Coordinates of C-alpha atoms and ligand atoms in Angstrom, one line a residue:
X112 CA 27.4 28.5 168.9
X113 CA 31.0 29.8 169.2
X114 CA 33.9 28.2 171.1
X115 CA 33.0 30.5 173.9
X116 CA 29.3 29.9 174.2
X117 CA 27.9 27.0 176.1
X118 CA 24.6 25.6 177.3
X119 CA 26.1 25.4 180.9
X120 CA 29.3 26.6 182.3
X121 CA 30.0 25.3 185.7
X122 CA 32.6 27.1 187.9
X123 CA 34.6 24.9 190.0
X124 CA 35.7 21.3 189.6
X125 CA 35.0 20.0 193.0
X126 CA 32.8 16.9 193.3
X127 CA 29.7 19.3 192.8
X128 CA 31.1 20.8 189.7
X129 CA 32.8 18.0 188.0
X130 CA 30.0 15.7 188.4
X131 CA 27.4 18.4 187.4
X132 CA 29.5 18.9 184.3
X133 CA 29.7 15.2 183.3
X134 CA 26.1 14.7 183.8
X135 CA 25.1 17.7 181.8
X136 CA 27.3 16.6 178.9
X137 CA 26.0 13.0 179.3
X138 CA 22.6 14.6 178.7
X139 CA 23.7 16.3 175.3
X140 CA 24.3 19.7 176.8
X141 CA 27.5 21.7 175.5
X142 CA 29.2 22.0 178.8
X143 CA 32.3 23.8 180.2
X144 CA 33.9 23.6 183.6
X145 CA 36.2 26.4 184.8
X146 CA 38.9 25.5 187.3
X147 CA 41.6 27.9 188.8
X148 CA 43.5 25.3 190.4
X149 CA 46.2 23.3 188.2
X150 CA 44.4 20.0 188.6
X151 CA 40.7 19.1 188.6
X152 CA 38.8 17.6 191.5
X153 CA 38.6 20.5 194.0
X154 CA 39.1 20.3 197.7
X155 CA 37.9 16.7 197.7
X156 CA 40.5 15.2 195.4
X157 CA 43.4 17.5 195.9
X158 CA 43.4 18.6 199.6
X159 CA 40.3 17.1 201.3
X160 CA 38.6 13.6 201.2
X161 CA 41.3 11.6 199.2
X162 CA 44.6 12.6 200.5
X163 CA 43.2 12.5 204.1
X164 CA 41.7 8.9 203.5
X165 CA 45.2 8.0 202.0
X166 CA 47.0 9.0 205.1
X167 CA 44.3 7.5 207.3
X168 CA 44.8 4.1 205.6
X169 CA 48.5 4.3 205.8
X170 CA 48.5 5.3 209.4
X171 CA 46.0 2.7 210.3
X172 CA 48.1 0.0 208.6
X173 CA 51.2 1.4 210.5
X174 CA 49.4 1.3 213.7
X175 CA 48.0 -2.0 213.2
X176 CA 51.3 -3.7 212.6
X177 CA 52.9 -1.7 215.4
X178 CA 50.3 -2.5 217.9
X179 CA 47.6 -4.9 216.6
X180 CA 49.1 -7.7 215.5
X181 CA 50.5 -9.2 218.6
X182 CA 47.0 -10.2 219.7
X183 CA 46.7 -12.4 216.5
X184 CA 50.0 -14.0 217.3
X185 CA 52.0 -12.2 214.8
X186 CA 55.3 -10.9 215.9
X187 CA 56.6 -8.2 213.9
X188 CA 60.0 -6.5 215.0
X189 CA 62.0 -3.4 213.9
X190 CA 59.1 -1.5 212.5
X191 CA 59.9 1.6 210.7
X192 CA 58.1 4.6 209.5
X193 CA 59.0 5.8 205.9
X194 CA 57.0 9.2 206.1
X195 CA 58.4 10.5 202.7
X196 CA 57.1 7.4 201.1
X197 CA 53.9 7.5 202.7
X198 CA 53.5 10.9 201.7
X199 CA 54.5 10.3 198.1
X200 CA 51.9 7.5 198.0
X201 CA 49.3 9.8 199.0
X202 CA 50.4 12.1 196.3
X203 CA 50.2 9.2 193.7
X204 CA 46.7 8.5 195.1
X205 CA 45.5 12.1 194.4
X206 CA 47.1 12.4 191.0
X207 CA 45.4 9.0 189.9
X208 CA 42.1 10.6 191.0
X209 CA 42.5 14.1 189.4
X210 CA 43.8 12.5 186.2
X211 CA 40.9 10.5 186.4
X212 CA 38.5 13.5 186.2
X213 CA 40.7 14.9 183.3
X214 CA 40.0 11.7 181.6
X215 CA 36.3 11.7 182.2
X216 CA 36.1 15.3 180.9
X217 CA 37.8 14.1 177.6
X218 CA 35.5 11.0 177.4
X219 CA 32.4 13.2 177.9
X220 CA 33.4 16.2 175.9
X221 CA 33.5 18.8 178.8
X222 CA 35.6 21.6 178.1
X223 CA 38.0 22.5 180.9
X224 CA 38.5 26.3 181.0
X225 CA 41.6 26.9 182.8
X226 CA 41.8 29.9 185.2
X227 CA 39.7 31.9 187.5
X228 CA 36.2 32.8 186.6
X229 CA 34.8 36.1 187.4
X230 CA 31.3 37.3 186.4
X231 CA 31.1 40.6 184.5
X232 CA 27.3 40.5 184.4
X233 CA 24.5 38.1 184.9
X234 CA 25.2 36.4 181.3
X235 CA 29.1 36.4 181.0
X236 CA 32.0 35.5 182.9
X237 CA 35.9 36.5 182.4
X238 CA 38.6 34.1 182.5
X239 CA 42.0 35.5 181.9
X240 CA 40.9 38.1 179.8
X241 CA 38.7 36.0 177.8
X242 CA 34.8 36.4 177.8
X243 CA 32.6 33.3 177.9
X244 CA 28.8 33.1 177.8
X245 CA 26.2 30.4 178.7
X246 CA 22.4 29.9 178.6
X247 CA 23.1 28.6 182.5
X248 CA 25.9 29.1 184.9
X249 CA 26.5 26.6 187.9
X250 CA 28.5 28.2 191.0
X251 CA 30.3 25.2 192.5
X252 CA 33.2 27.3 194.0
X253 CA 33.2 25.2 197.2
X254 CA 34.6 26.2 200.7
X255 CA 37.7 27.4 202.6
X256 CA 38.9 26.7 206.2
X257 CA 37.5 29.3 208.7
X258 CA 40.2 31.7 210.2
X259 CA 40.5 32.4 213.9
X260 CA 41.5 35.8 215.3
X261 CA 44.8 35.6 217.0
X262 CA 46.0 32.4 215.2
X263 CA 47.7 33.1 212.1
X264 CA 48.2 30.2 209.8
X265 CA 51.5 30.0 208.2
X266 CA 50.8 26.2 207.0
X267 CA 54.1 25.3 208.6
X268 CA 53.6 25.5 212.3
X269 CA 50.1 26.7 212.5
X270 CA 48.5 24.7 209.9
X271 CA 44.9 24.1 208.3
X272 CA 44.0 20.7 207.2
X273 CA 46.0 21.4 204.0
X274 CA 49.2 21.8 205.8
X275 CA 48.4 19.0 208.1
X276 CA 48.3 16.6 205.1
X277 CA 51.8 18.0 204.1
X278 CA 53.9 17.6 207.4
X279 CA 57.4 15.9 206.6
X280 CA 58.0 15.0 210.4
X281 CA 55.9 13.6 212.9
X282 CA 54.9 16.3 215.6
X283 CA 56.1 15.6 219.2
X284 CA 52.7 17.4 220.2
X285 CA 50.0 18.5 218.1
X286 CA 47.2 20.6 219.3
X287 CA 44.1 20.7 217.3
X288 CA 41.8 23.7 217.7
X289 CA 38.2 22.5 217.1
X290 CA 36.7 18.8 218.0
X291 CA 35.0 18.3 214.6
X292 CA 35.4 15.5 211.7
X293 CA 38.4 17.2 210.0
X294 CA 40.5 17.8 213.3
X295 CA 39.7 14.3 214.8
X296 CA 40.5 12.5 211.4
X297 CA 43.9 14.3 210.9
X298 CA 44.6 14.1 214.6
X299 CA 44.1 10.2 214.4
X300 CA 46.7 10.2 211.5
X301 CA 49.5 11.9 213.5
X302 CA 48.5 10.2 216.8
X303 CA 48.8 6.7 215.0
X304 CA 52.1 7.8 213.7
X305 CA 53.5 8.7 217.1
X306 CA 52.3 12.2 218.0
X307 CA 50.8 13.3 221.3
X308 CA 47.4 14.9 220.5
X309 CA 45.4 17.4 222.4
X310 CA 42.0 18.7 221.2
X311 CA 40.6 22.0 222.4
X312 CA 36.9 22.4 221.7
X313 CA 34.8 25.3 222.6
X314 CA 31.6 23.2 223.4
X315 CA 31.3 20.9 226.2
X316 CA 31.4 18.0 223.7
X317 CA 33.1 16.9 220.3
X318 CA 31.7 16.4 217.0
X319 CA 28.8 18.8 217.0
X320 CA 25.8 17.6 215.1
X321 CA 26.3 13.9 215.9
X322 CA 23.9 12.1 218.2
X323 CA 25.1 12.9 221.5
X324 CA 25.3 9.3 222.6
X325 CA 27.6 8.5 219.7
X326 CA 29.7 11.5 220.4
X327 CA 30.1 10.7 224.2
X328 CA 31.1 7.1 223.3
X329 CA 33.4 8.5 220.5
X330 CA 35.3 10.9 222.9
X331 CA 35.6 7.9 225.5
X332 CA 37.2 5.7 222.7
X333 CA 39.6 8.3 221.4
X334 CA 40.6 9.0 225.2
X335 CA 41.3 5.4 225.6
X336 CA 43.6 5.7 222.5
X337 CA 45.5 8.5 224.1
X338 CA 43.9 11.6 222.7
X339 CA 43.6 14.4 225.3
X340 CA 40.6 16.7 225.2
X341 CA 40.2 19.9 226.6
X342 CA 36.4 20.8 226.3
X343 CA 34.7 24.1 227.0
X344 CA 37.7 26.0 226.3
X345 CA 38.8 28.6 223.4
X346 CA 42.1 29.6 222.1
X347 CA 42.6 33.4 222.2
X348 CA 46.1 33.7 220.9
X349 CA 49.0 31.9 219.1
X350 CA 52.7 32.9 219.3
X351 CA 55.2 31.1 216.9
X352 CA 58.5 30.4 218.7
X353 CA 61.7 28.8 217.5
X354 CA 60.4 25.6 219.3
X355 CA 56.9 25.5 218.0
X356 CA 53.7 27.6 219.0
X357 CA 52.6 28.9 222.5
X358 CA 48.9 29.0 222.6
X359 CA 46.7 31.0 225.0
X360 CA 43.8 29.1 226.3
X361 CA 40.8 30.2 228.3
X362 CA 37.6 28.5 229.4
X363 CA 34.8 29.3 226.9
X364 CA 32.8 31.1 229.4
X365 CA 35.6 33.3 230.4
X366 CA 38.2 33.1 233.2
X367 CA 41.9 32.8 233.8
X368 CA 44.1 32.3 230.8
X369 CA 46.9 29.6 230.7
X370 CA 49.5 28.8 227.9
X371 CA 50.0 25.5 226.1
X372 CA 53.0 24.3 224.2
X373 CA 52.7 22.6 220.8
X374 CA 55.1 21.8 218.0
X375 CA 52.1 22.0 215.4
X376 CA 48.8 23.6 215.8
X377 CA 46.0 22.4 213.4
X378 CA 43.2 25.2 213.1
X379 CA 40.2 23.0 212.3
X380 CA 36.9 25.1 213.6
X381 CA 35.1 24.5 210.2
X382 CA 34.7 25.9 206.6
X383 CA 33.1 28.6 204.9
X384 CA 31.5 29.0 201.6
X385 CA 34.2 30.5 199.2
X386 CA 33.0 33.2 196.7
X387 CA 36.0 35.5 196.7
X388 CA 36.7 37.3 193.4
X389 CA 33.8 35.6 191.8
X390 CA 32.2 38.9 191.0
X391 CA 28.8 38.0 192.5
X392 CA 27.8 41.7 192.8
X393 CA 28.3 42.1 189.0
X394 CA 25.9 39.5 188.4
X395 CA 23.5 40.3 191.3
X396 CA 23.6 37.0 193.1
X397 CA 22.6 37.2 196.7
X398 CA 24.2 35.5 199.7
X399 CA 22.9 34.8 203.0
X400 CA 24.1 36.0 206.3
X401 CA 26.9 33.4 206.4
X402 CA 28.1 34.3 202.9
X403 CA 26.4 31.1 201.3
X404 CA 25.1 31.6 197.9
X405 CA 21.0 31.7 198.5
X406 CA 19.2 29.1 196.3
X407 CA 15.8 27.7 196.1
X408 CA 15.0 24.1 196.4
X409 CA 16.2 23.4 192.9
X410 CA 19.4 25.4 193.2
X411 CA 18.4 28.5 191.3
X412 CA 19.7 31.8 192.7
X413 CA 17.9 35.0 192.6
X414 CA 19.3 35.6 189.1
X415 CA 17.6 33.6 186.1
X416 CA 20.1 31.2 184.5
X417 CA 22.6 31.2 187.5
X418 CA 22.4 28.3 189.8
X419 CA 24.6 27.0 192.7
X420 CA 25.6 23.5 194.5
X421 CA 27.8 22.1 197.0
X422 CA 29.7 23.5 199.8
X423 CA 29.0 27.2 198.5
X424 CA 25.2 26.7 199.5
X425 CA 23.5 25.8 202.5
X426 CA 23.5 22.1 204.0
X427 CA 26.2 19.6 205.0
X428 CA 29.6 20.2 203.5
X429 CA 30.0 16.8 202.1
X430 CA 31.3 15.4 198.8
X431 CA 28.6 13.2 198.1
X432 CA 26.1 15.8 198.7
X433 CA 27.6 18.2 196.3
X434 CA 27.6 15.2 193.7
X435 CA 24.1 14.5 194.0
X436 CA 23.3 18.1 193.9
X437 CA 25.3 18.2 190.7
X438 CA 23.5 15.4 189.1
X439 CA 20.0 16.7 189.9
X440 CA 20.8 20.0 188.7
X441 CA 22.2 18.8 185.3
X442 CA 19.1 16.7 184.9
X443 CA 16.8 19.6 185.7
X444 CA 18.7 21.9 183.2
X445 CA 18.2 19.1 180.6
X446 CA 14.5 19.1 181.3
X447 CA 14.3 16.2 183.5
X448 CA 13.2 15.9 187.3
X449 CA 16.5 15.7 189.3
X450 CA 16.1 15.5 193.1
X451 CA 18.1 14.9 196.3
X452 CA 16.6 13.3 199.3
X453 CA 18.1 15.4 202.3
X454 CA 16.8 12.9 204.8
X455 CA 19.0 10.1 203.5
X456 CA 22.5 11.7 203.2
X457 CA 24.9 9.8 205.2
X458 CA 28.0 11.3 207.0
X459 CA 31.0 9.3 208.2
X460 CA 34.1 10.0 210.2
X461 CA 36.9 7.8 209.0
X462 CA 38.7 7.3 212.3
X463 CA 39.0 4.0 214.2
X464 CA 36.5 3.0 215.1
X465 CA 34.4 4.6 212.3
X466 CA 31.5 6.7 213.1
X467 CA 28.5 7.0 210.5
X468 CA 25.0 8.6 210.8
X469 CA 22.0 8.9 208.3
X470 CA 18.6 10.7 209.2
X471 CA 17.8 12.2 212.5
X472 CA 19.6 12.1 215.8
X473 CA 17.9 11.5 219.1
X474 CA 18.2 15.1 220.1
X475 CA 16.7 16.2 216.7
X476 CA 13.6 13.9 217.4
X477 CA 13.2 15.2 220.7
X478 CA 13.5 18.8 219.7
X479 CA 10.7 18.1 216.9
X480 CA 8.5 16.6 219.5
X481 CA 8.6 13.0 217.5
X482 CA 7.8 10.0 219.4
X483 CA 10.3 7.6 218.8
X484 CA 11.9 4.0 219.7
X485 CA 15.4 3.1 220.1
X486 CA 17.1 -0.3 219.1
X487 CA 20.8 -0.7 220.0
X488 CA 23.2 -3.5 219.6
X489 CA 26.8 -3.5 220.5
X490 CA 29.7 -5.1 218.6
X491 CA 30.9 -6.9 221.5
X492 CA 28.0 -9.4 220.8
X493 CA 28.9 -9.7 217.2
X494 CA 31.0 -12.9 216.1
X495 CA 32.8 -11.1 213.2
X496 CA 33.5 -8.1 215.2
X497 CA 35.2 -10.6 218.0
X498 CA 37.0 -12.6 215.4
X499 CA 38.4 -9.1 214.0
X500 CA 39.3 -8.0 217.5
X501 CA 37.4 -4.8 216.8
X502 CA 34.5 -4.8 219.4
X503 CA 34.6 -1.1 220.3
X504 CA 31.1 0.5 219.3
X505 CA 27.4 -0.2 218.6
X506 CA 24.6 0.4 216.1
X507 CA 21.8 2.5 217.2
X508 CA 18.5 2.6 215.3
X509 CA 15.7 5.2 215.6
X510 CA 12.1 4.4 214.5
X511 CA 8.9 5.9 214.8
X512 CA 7.2 4.9 217.8
X513 CA 3.6 4.3 215.9
X514 CA 4.5 3.4 212.4
X515 CA 8.2 1.9 212.8
X516 CA 9.3 3.9 209.9
X517 CA 13.2 4.3 210.2
X518 CA 14.0 8.0 211.2
X519 CA 17.7 7.9 211.9
X520 CA 20.6 5.3 212.3
X521 CA 24.1 5.9 214.0
X522 CA 27.0 3.5 214.0
X523 CA 30.2 3.7 215.8
X524 CA 32.2 0.6 215.1
X525 CA 34.3 -1.1 212.6
X526 CA 33.5 -0.4 208.9
X527 CA 30.6 1.9 210.1
X528 CA 31.0 3.8 206.8
X529 CA 30.1 1.0 204.8
X530 CA 27.5 -0.4 207.1
X531 CA 25.5 2.8 207.0
X532 CA 24.9 2.3 203.3
X533 CA 22.1 -0.2 204.0
X534 CA 20.5 1.9 206.5
X535 CA 20.6 5.0 203.9
X536 CA 19.0 2.7 201.5
X537 CA 16.3 1.6 203.9
X538 CA 15.5 5.1 204.6
X539 CA 15.4 6.2 201.0
X540 CA 12.9 3.3 200.5
X541 CA 10.9 4.4 203.5
X542 CA 11.4 1.2 205.1
X543 CA 10.5 0.3 208.9
X544 CA 12.9 -1.3 211.5
X545 CA 11.0 -4.7 210.9
X546 CA 11.8 -4.4 207.2
X547 CA 15.5 -4.3 208.0
X548 CA 15.1 -6.8 210.7
X549 CA 13.6 -9.2 208.3
X550 CA 16.2 -9.1 205.8
X551 CA 18.5 -12.1 205.9
X552 CA 22.0 -10.7 206.6
X553 CA 25.0 -13.1 205.9
X554 CA 26.8 -14.7 208.8
X555 CA 29.3 -14.1 210.3
X556 CA 29.4 -10.3 209.1
X557 CA 29.6 -6.9 210.9
X558 CA 26.1 -6.1 209.3
X559 CA 24.4 -8.7 211.6
X560 CA 24.8 -6.1 214.2
X561 CA 22.6 -3.6 212.1
X562 CA 19.9 -6.5 211.9
X563 CA 20.1 -6.9 215.5
X564 CA 19.8 -3.3 216.3
X565 CA 16.6 -3.3 214.1
X566 CA 15.4 -6.3 216.0
X567 CA 16.0 -4.3 219.3
X568 CA 13.7 -1.5 218.3
X569 CA 10.9 -4.1 219.3
X570 CA 13.0 -5.6 222.2
X571 CA 13.6 -8.5 220.3
X572 CA 17.4 -9.0 219.6
X573 CA 18.4 -12.8 219.4
X574 CA 22.2 -12.5 220.3
X575 CA 22.3 -10.3 223.4
Ligands
LIG68 C1 40.4 17.6 205.0 C2 39.2 17.4 204.4 C3 38.9 16.0 204.5 C4 37.3 16.0 203.9 N1 37.0 14.8 203.9 C5 35.8 14.6 203.5 C6 35.2 13.0 203.3 O1 35.8 12.2 203.9 N2 34.0 12.9 202.8 C7 33.1 13.9 202.4 O2 32.1 13.8 201.8 N3 33.7 15.2 202.4 C8 34.9 15.4 203.0 N4 35.4 16.8 203.0 C9 34.4 17.9 202.3 C10 34.6 17.7 200.8 O3 35.7 18.0 200.3 C11 33.6 18.9 200.4 O4 32.4 18.8 200.9 C12 33.5 19.0 198.7 O5 35.1 19.0 198.4 C13 32.7 20.0 198.4 O6 32.7 19.9 196.9 P1 32.4 21.3 196.2 O7 32.3 20.9 194.6 O8 31.2 22.0 196.5 O9 33.7 22.2 196.4 P2 35.2 22.0 196.2 O10 35.6 20.8 196.3 O11 35.7 22.9 197.3 O12 35.7 22.6 194.9 C14 35.5 23.9 194.5 C15 36.4 24.2 193.3 O13 36.1 25.5 192.8 C16 37.4 26.0 192.4 N5 37.2 27.5 192.4 C17 36.7 28.5 193.3 N6 36.5 29.5 192.9 C18 36.9 29.5 191.7 C19 36.7 30.5 190.5 N7 36.3 31.8 190.8 N8 37.1 30.1 189.2 C20 37.6 29.0 188.9 N9 37.5 27.9 190.0 C21 37.3 28.5 191.2 C22 38.3 25.9 193.6 O14 39.7 25.9 193.1 C23 38.1 24.3 193.8 O15 38.8 23.6 193.0 C24 36.8 17.0 203.4 C25 37.2 18.2 203.4 C26 38.6 18.5 203.9 C27 39.1 19.9 203.8

């Protein structure tokens, strides 16, 4: 094989692409990964999961010191915010991660082809004038922020998540268009640092897709923290002024328009599959009505030898979903039997408190006509949560009414993102609620609330 021929060429180095490339190389396939960004790691490491979690951590610490320590008898005076340092630290965290992927590529002998890939046919791509061919191509080009008519993003006053991660001053009033995960996480960052935050959401509730009971509780808690919500409303225009932005807002169902002033507007109404400039037409690869690359259950497109994974295909737009697809596909390309269980993919909102879910929501079970039982346990009755002064929220477990098999789990509360792993494991292993209830959970831990919720499925919680 020449230097420009490979067993596998992965296009895009996000969590889907870079993990797929590493796994393929581990399995002995000659692998390259094409990335047009100056650094590896895709949306997740550069402008997504990692920088947002760095700022969430810093702002949570700032808020804890400013407002949460008195309760513990700790008096801290003269607290100041050094936003430039906070942003610099975020940059350091991002660099450590992107360099980490570069190191892993070297270690596993994955060739990084720098530049933008474009299919010139079904068997070759062009990158900066050079042609590369492979037995198998993997499209892992990810996603981009959905634009909104009448709201022109300049990444200064009207920003997407990318601009919202780079602000060099705390806005006085930030208006967020869209009450989804990304908007609420970044809204939390700036709210904790002092911004007034208003969320405008088209639907009558926030966080579409979450179990409704959790979503309602989440909105209550955020409102108590000071978030303002305008539900059932839509933004129809945005005018940048010297002072900031004037938004035109209307009821979603139609009605009288009003204006709203903000100094920063964050547009966060979702993400769409990104395939611009990739030359899918030249390769003959089909996309669906939403522009996502169409694949079968094993990530094969309609063109033999071309596959796709991650945000660019159907399914939840989550880094770990992309990663698992990357591993499963690499294993299949190496002749193994890779597989992803879509029933056991957790999702987490990294606000305070955190929100986490795995499996089905109550609404989904009702719609599917499944007979289910519910077990719930509040963190107000958990000793560790009380000791932490973090009693907002509850654990909710859904189990099959006849077999007791776990169907879904939903947590709003401290460390929900970590607690959900136990329930994802349980669902993966086909466990029943009773299995979880009979596992010995250390005391005093937040995970006891999981055990109690599992006990509550049979109406036999002990501590409430
Ligand atoms: C603010 C924010 C916060 C998020 N937080 C979380 C979180 O906490 N947890 C979570 O699970 N998910 C989170 N996500 C979602 C997560 O980032 C995505 O699900 C994940 O990055 C998808 O991975 P991917 O590999 O499919 O694509 P991406 O990470 O989008 O990577 C695609 C890469 O392909 C490159 N590319 C595109 N076209 C070409 C081409 N023609 N040639 C060469 N390179 C190309 C792009 O430059 C990019 O680097 C967040 C997203 C955002 C925006």
